[in-house]
Amino acid sequence: MSSFLILGGMLAASIASPLPAFAADAAQASVASELTTPKQRLDTLFAELKRERDQDKAREISNRIRVEWQDSGSATVNLLMQWASKAVETNRQATALDIFDQVITLSPRYIEGWNQRATLHYQMGNYRKSMSDINQVLAIEPRHFGALAGMAAILTSSGQDELALRAWEQFLDIYPADRKAQEQLGELEEKLAGDRT
């Protein structure tokens, strides 16, 4: 009974001295951000990206998605990713590959470990290994537009234009405002139409 009275008194005190409107909004936003999971934030961002037709605004949304992807939730993995990035920048590919291997072993559901290793394999001309890593990325996050673009590039370079076309279509279904993807799709459609005539 006494705890009820204490709670009632606290409630009355909070009603008697309300927060300024902006402070209340900030408090609500803070509570809302604490309640959202990374998956919920990504789902919201992907819904925004799919609706956005302005290229610049869509790029901002895609950058926010990339920020979400980059945070592994582990300080150790985040540090390893920084080391791997530095190794790539300084042209030490073997070291970077070793670090990416460690990241994937420590956190196999962390898509950027797979994605960054796929990118490095692609840069080194190891297309088969890159495609294998891309498939892992897409198994974890089918909306990973960067992995789909990488897949399309590999398929195009290996002459598999029909499959590359499908990859670009999937990309644009997720990220419709990307002009480069639109151009790539258009070029492939023209090429394939020319091949059929």
Short mmCIF file of C-alpha atoms in Angstrom, two decimals:
data_model
loop_
_atom_site.label_atom_id
_atom_site.label_comp_id
_atom_site.label_asym_id
_atom_site.label_seq_id
_atom_site.Cartn_x
_atom_site.Cartn_y
_atom_site.Cartn_z
CA MET A 1 0.00 0.00 0.00
CA SER A 2 2.79 2.44 0.92
CA SER A 3 4.64 1.75 -2.36
CA PHE A 4 1.42 2.62 -4.20
CA LEU A 5 1.26 5.94 -2.33
CA ILE A 6 4.93 6.66 -3.15
CA LEU A 7 4.37 5.90 -6.83
CA GLY A 8 1.22 8.02 -6.81
CA GLY A 9 3.17 10.90 -5.26
CA MET A 10 5.94 10.56 -7.87
CA LEU A 11 3.34 10.58 -10.63
CA ALA A 12 1.64 13.66 -9.18
CA ALA A 13 5.02 15.41 -8.93
CA SER A 14 5.86 14.62 -12.56
CA ILE A 15 2.48 15.92 -13.70
CA ALA A 16 2.86 19.09 -11.62
CA SER A 17 6.24 19.93 -13.20
CA PRO A 18 6.07 18.82 -16.83
CA LEU A 19 9.18 18.80 -19.01
CA PRO A 20 9.42 21.44 -21.70
CA ALA A 21 8.03 20.09 -24.99
CA PHE A 22 11.44 19.71 -26.67
CA ALA A 23 12.86 17.85 -23.66
CA ALA A 24 9.87 15.50 -23.64
CA ASP A 25 10.36 14.85 -27.38
CA ALA A 26 14.06 14.18 -26.82
CA ALA A 27 13.25 11.81 -23.96
CA GLN A 28 10.74 9.95 -26.14
CA ALA A 29 13.25 9.73 -29.02
CA SER A 30 15.88 8.43 -26.61
CA VAL A 31 13.52 5.77 -25.26
CA ALA A 32 12.48 4.83 -28.80
CA SER A 33 16.10 4.46 -29.94
CA GLU A 34 16.88 2.31 -26.91
CA LEU A 35 13.95 0.05 -27.71
CA THR A 36 14.89 -0.51 -31.35
CA THR A 37 17.18 -3.34 -32.28
CA PRO A 38 19.71 -3.16 -35.12
CA LYS A 39 17.32 -5.31 -37.18
CA GLN A 40 14.43 -2.91 -36.54
CA ARG A 41 16.59 0.07 -37.49
CA LEU A 42 17.72 -1.69 -40.69
CA ASP A 43 14.16 -2.67 -41.60
CA THR A 44 13.08 0.97 -41.21
CA LEU A 45 16.03 2.25 -43.25
CA PHE A 46 15.43 -0.30 -46.03
CA ALA A 47 11.76 0.71 -46.20
CA GLU A 48 12.85 4.37 -46.54
CA LEU A 49 15.45 3.45 -49.19
CA LYS A 50 12.88 1.58 -51.26
CA ARG A 51 10.47 4.57 -51.21
CA GLU A 52 13.07 7.31 -51.79
CA ARG A 53 13.36 8.52 -55.39
CA ASP A 54 15.77 11.42 -54.82
CA GLN A 55 19.29 10.14 -55.52
CA ASP A 56 21.03 12.27 -52.88
CA LYS A 57 18.54 11.45 -50.13
CA ALA A 58 18.73 7.76 -51.05
CA ARG A 59 22.54 7.91 -50.82
CA GLU A 60 22.23 9.34 -47.30
CA ILE A 61 19.94 6.47 -46.32
CA SER A 62 22.28 3.91 -47.88
CA ASN A 63 25.17 5.42 -45.90
CA ARG A 64 23.16 5.05 -42.69
CA ILE A 65 22.55 1.41 -43.60
CA ARG A 66 26.30 0.92 -44.12
CA VAL A 67 26.97 2.41 -40.68
CA GLU A 68 24.55 -0.12 -39.17
CA TRP A 69 26.31 -2.95 -41.02
CA GLN A 70 29.76 -1.82 -39.90
CA ASP A 71 29.08 -2.13 -36.19
CA SER A 72 29.62 -5.75 -35.26
CA GLY A 73 28.51 -5.26 -31.67
CA SER A 74 31.94 -6.48 -30.55
CA ALA A 75 34.82 -4.13 -29.70
CA THR A 76 37.30 -6.87 -30.64
CA VAL A 77 35.76 -7.47 -34.07
CA ASN A 78 35.46 -3.72 -34.72
CA LEU A 79 39.16 -3.30 -33.89
CA LEU A 80 40.13 -6.21 -36.15
CA MET A 81 38.12 -4.63 -38.97
CA GLN A 82 40.05 -1.37 -38.49
CA TRP A 83 43.33 -3.29 -38.68
CA ALA A 84 42.17 -5.12 -41.82
CA SER A 85 41.14 -1.83 -43.42
CA LYS A 86 44.56 -0.34 -42.64
CA ALA A 87 46.26 -3.44 -44.12
CA VAL A 88 44.20 -3.06 -47.33
CA GLU A 89 45.09 0.66 -47.53
CA THR A 90 48.81 -0.12 -47.19
CA ASN A 91 48.66 -2.87 -49.82
CA ARG A 92 49.20 -5.77 -47.39
CA GLN A 93 46.55 -8.09 -48.81
CA ALA A 94 47.78 -11.30 -47.15
CA THR A 95 47.64 -9.64 -43.73
CA ALA A 96 44.18 -8.26 -44.45
CA LEU A 97 42.94 -11.71 -45.52
CA ASP A 98 44.29 -13.24 -42.30
CA ILE A 99 42.50 -10.61 -40.23
CA PHE A 100 39.22 -11.05 -42.16
CA ASP A 101 39.53 -14.82 -41.55
CA GLN A 102 39.83 -14.11 -37.81
CA VAL A 103 36.81 -11.79 -37.91
CA ILE A 104 34.70 -14.44 -39.66
CA THR A 105 35.82 -17.11 -37.18
CA LEU A 106 34.97 -14.86 -34.21
CA SER A 107 31.70 -13.57 -35.64
CA PRO A 108 30.36 -15.71 -38.52
CA ARG A 109 27.04 -13.80 -38.66
CA TYR A 110 28.79 -10.43 -39.06
CA ILE A 111 28.16 -9.60 -42.72
CA GLU A 112 30.85 -6.97 -43.15
CA GLY A 113 33.58 -9.50 -42.36
CA TRP A 114 32.37 -11.58 -45.30
CA ASN A 115 31.67 -8.53 -47.47
CA GLN A 116 35.06 -6.88 -46.97
CA ARG A 117 36.85 -10.17 -47.60
CA ALA A 118 34.76 -10.61 -50.78
CA THR A 119 35.80 -7.12 -51.90
CA LEU A 120 39.47 -7.88 -51.26
CA HIS A 121 39.25 -11.19 -53.15
CA TYR A 122 37.64 -9.32 -56.05
CA GLN A 123 40.42 -6.70 -56.06
CA MET A 124 42.98 -9.53 -56.10
CA GLY A 125 41.22 -11.21 -59.05
CA ASN A 126 40.02 -14.19 -56.97
CA TYR A 127 36.50 -14.08 -58.38
CA ARG A 128 35.51 -17.59 -57.27
CA LYS A 129 36.45 -16.85 -53.65
CA SER A 130 34.81 -13.43 -53.86
CA MET A 131 31.57 -14.98 -55.13
CA SER A 132 31.66 -17.54 -52.33
CA ASP A 133 31.91 -14.77 -49.73
CA ILE A 134 29.19 -12.75 -51.50
CA ASN A 135 26.90 -15.76 -51.25
CA GLN A 136 27.57 -15.87 -47.49
CA VAL A 137 26.72 -12.17 -47.18
CA LEU A 138 23.45 -12.63 -49.07
CA ALA A 139 22.55 -15.72 -47.03
CA ILE A 140 22.77 -13.56 -43.88
CA GLU A 141 21.41 -10.31 -45.37
CA PRO A 142 19.64 -10.73 -48.75
CA ARG A 143 19.20 -6.94 -49.00
CA HIS A 144 22.94 -6.25 -49.05
CA PHE A 145 23.02 -4.06 -52.16
CA GLY A 146 26.83 -3.82 -52.10
CA ALA A 147 27.15 -7.59 -52.32
CA LEU A 148 24.60 -7.68 -55.15
CA ALA A 149 26.61 -5.05 -57.06
CA GLY A 150 29.76 -7.12 -56.55
CA MET A 151 27.96 -10.22 -57.75
CA ALA A 152 26.70 -8.38 -60.84
CA ALA A 153 30.22 -7.15 -61.63
CA ILE A 154 31.69 -10.65 -61.37
CA LEU A 155 28.90 -12.15 -63.49
CA THR A 156 29.31 -9.44 -66.13
CA SER A 157 33.09 -9.94 -66.29
CA SER A 158 32.60 -13.67 -66.73
CA GLY A 159 30.09 -13.17 -69.58
CA GLN A 160 27.02 -14.29 -67.61
CA ASP A 161 24.93 -11.30 -68.63
CA GLU A 162 21.50 -12.84 -67.89
CA LEU A 163 22.51 -13.59 -64.31
CA ALA A 164 24.15 -10.16 -63.96
CA LEU A 165 20.89 -8.58 -65.17
CA ARG A 166 18.98 -10.44 -62.45
CA ALA A 167 21.46 -9.28 -59.81
CA TRP A 168 21.00 -5.64 -60.90
CA GLU A 169 17.22 -6.10 -60.84
CA GLN A 170 17.46 -7.38 -57.25
CA PHE A 171 19.72 -4.44 -56.39
CA LEU A 172 17.24 -1.92 -57.82
CA ASP A 173 14.33 -3.58 -56.05
CA ILE A 174 16.14 -2.72 -52.79
CA TYR A 175 17.76 0.58 -53.84
CA PRO A 176 15.72 1.98 -56.78
CA ALA A 177 17.26 5.48 -56.82
CA ASP A 178 20.84 4.34 -57.58
CA ARG A 179 21.68 5.85 -61.00
CA LYS A 180 24.78 3.73 -61.63
CA ALA A 181 22.79 0.55 -61.08
CA GLN A 182 20.07 1.86 -63.40
CA GLU A 183 22.72 2.52 -66.07
CA GLN A 184 24.27 -0.93 -65.65
CA LEU A 185 20.86 -2.55 -65.95
CA GLY A 186 20.04 -0.50 -69.06
CA GLU A 187 23.33 -1.42 -70.73
CA LEU A 188 22.80 -5.11 -70.02
CA GLU A 189 19.22 -4.98 -71.32
CA GLU A 190 20.41 -3.36 -74.56
CA LYS A 191 23.24 -5.86 -74.94
CA LEU A 192 20.96 -8.82 -74.34
CA ALA A 193 18.32 -7.40 -76.72
CA GLY A 194 21.03 -7.01 -79.39
CA ASP A 195 22.24 -10.57 -78.82
CA ARG A 196 18.70 -11.90 -79.35
CA THR A 197 18.23 -10.14 -82.72
#
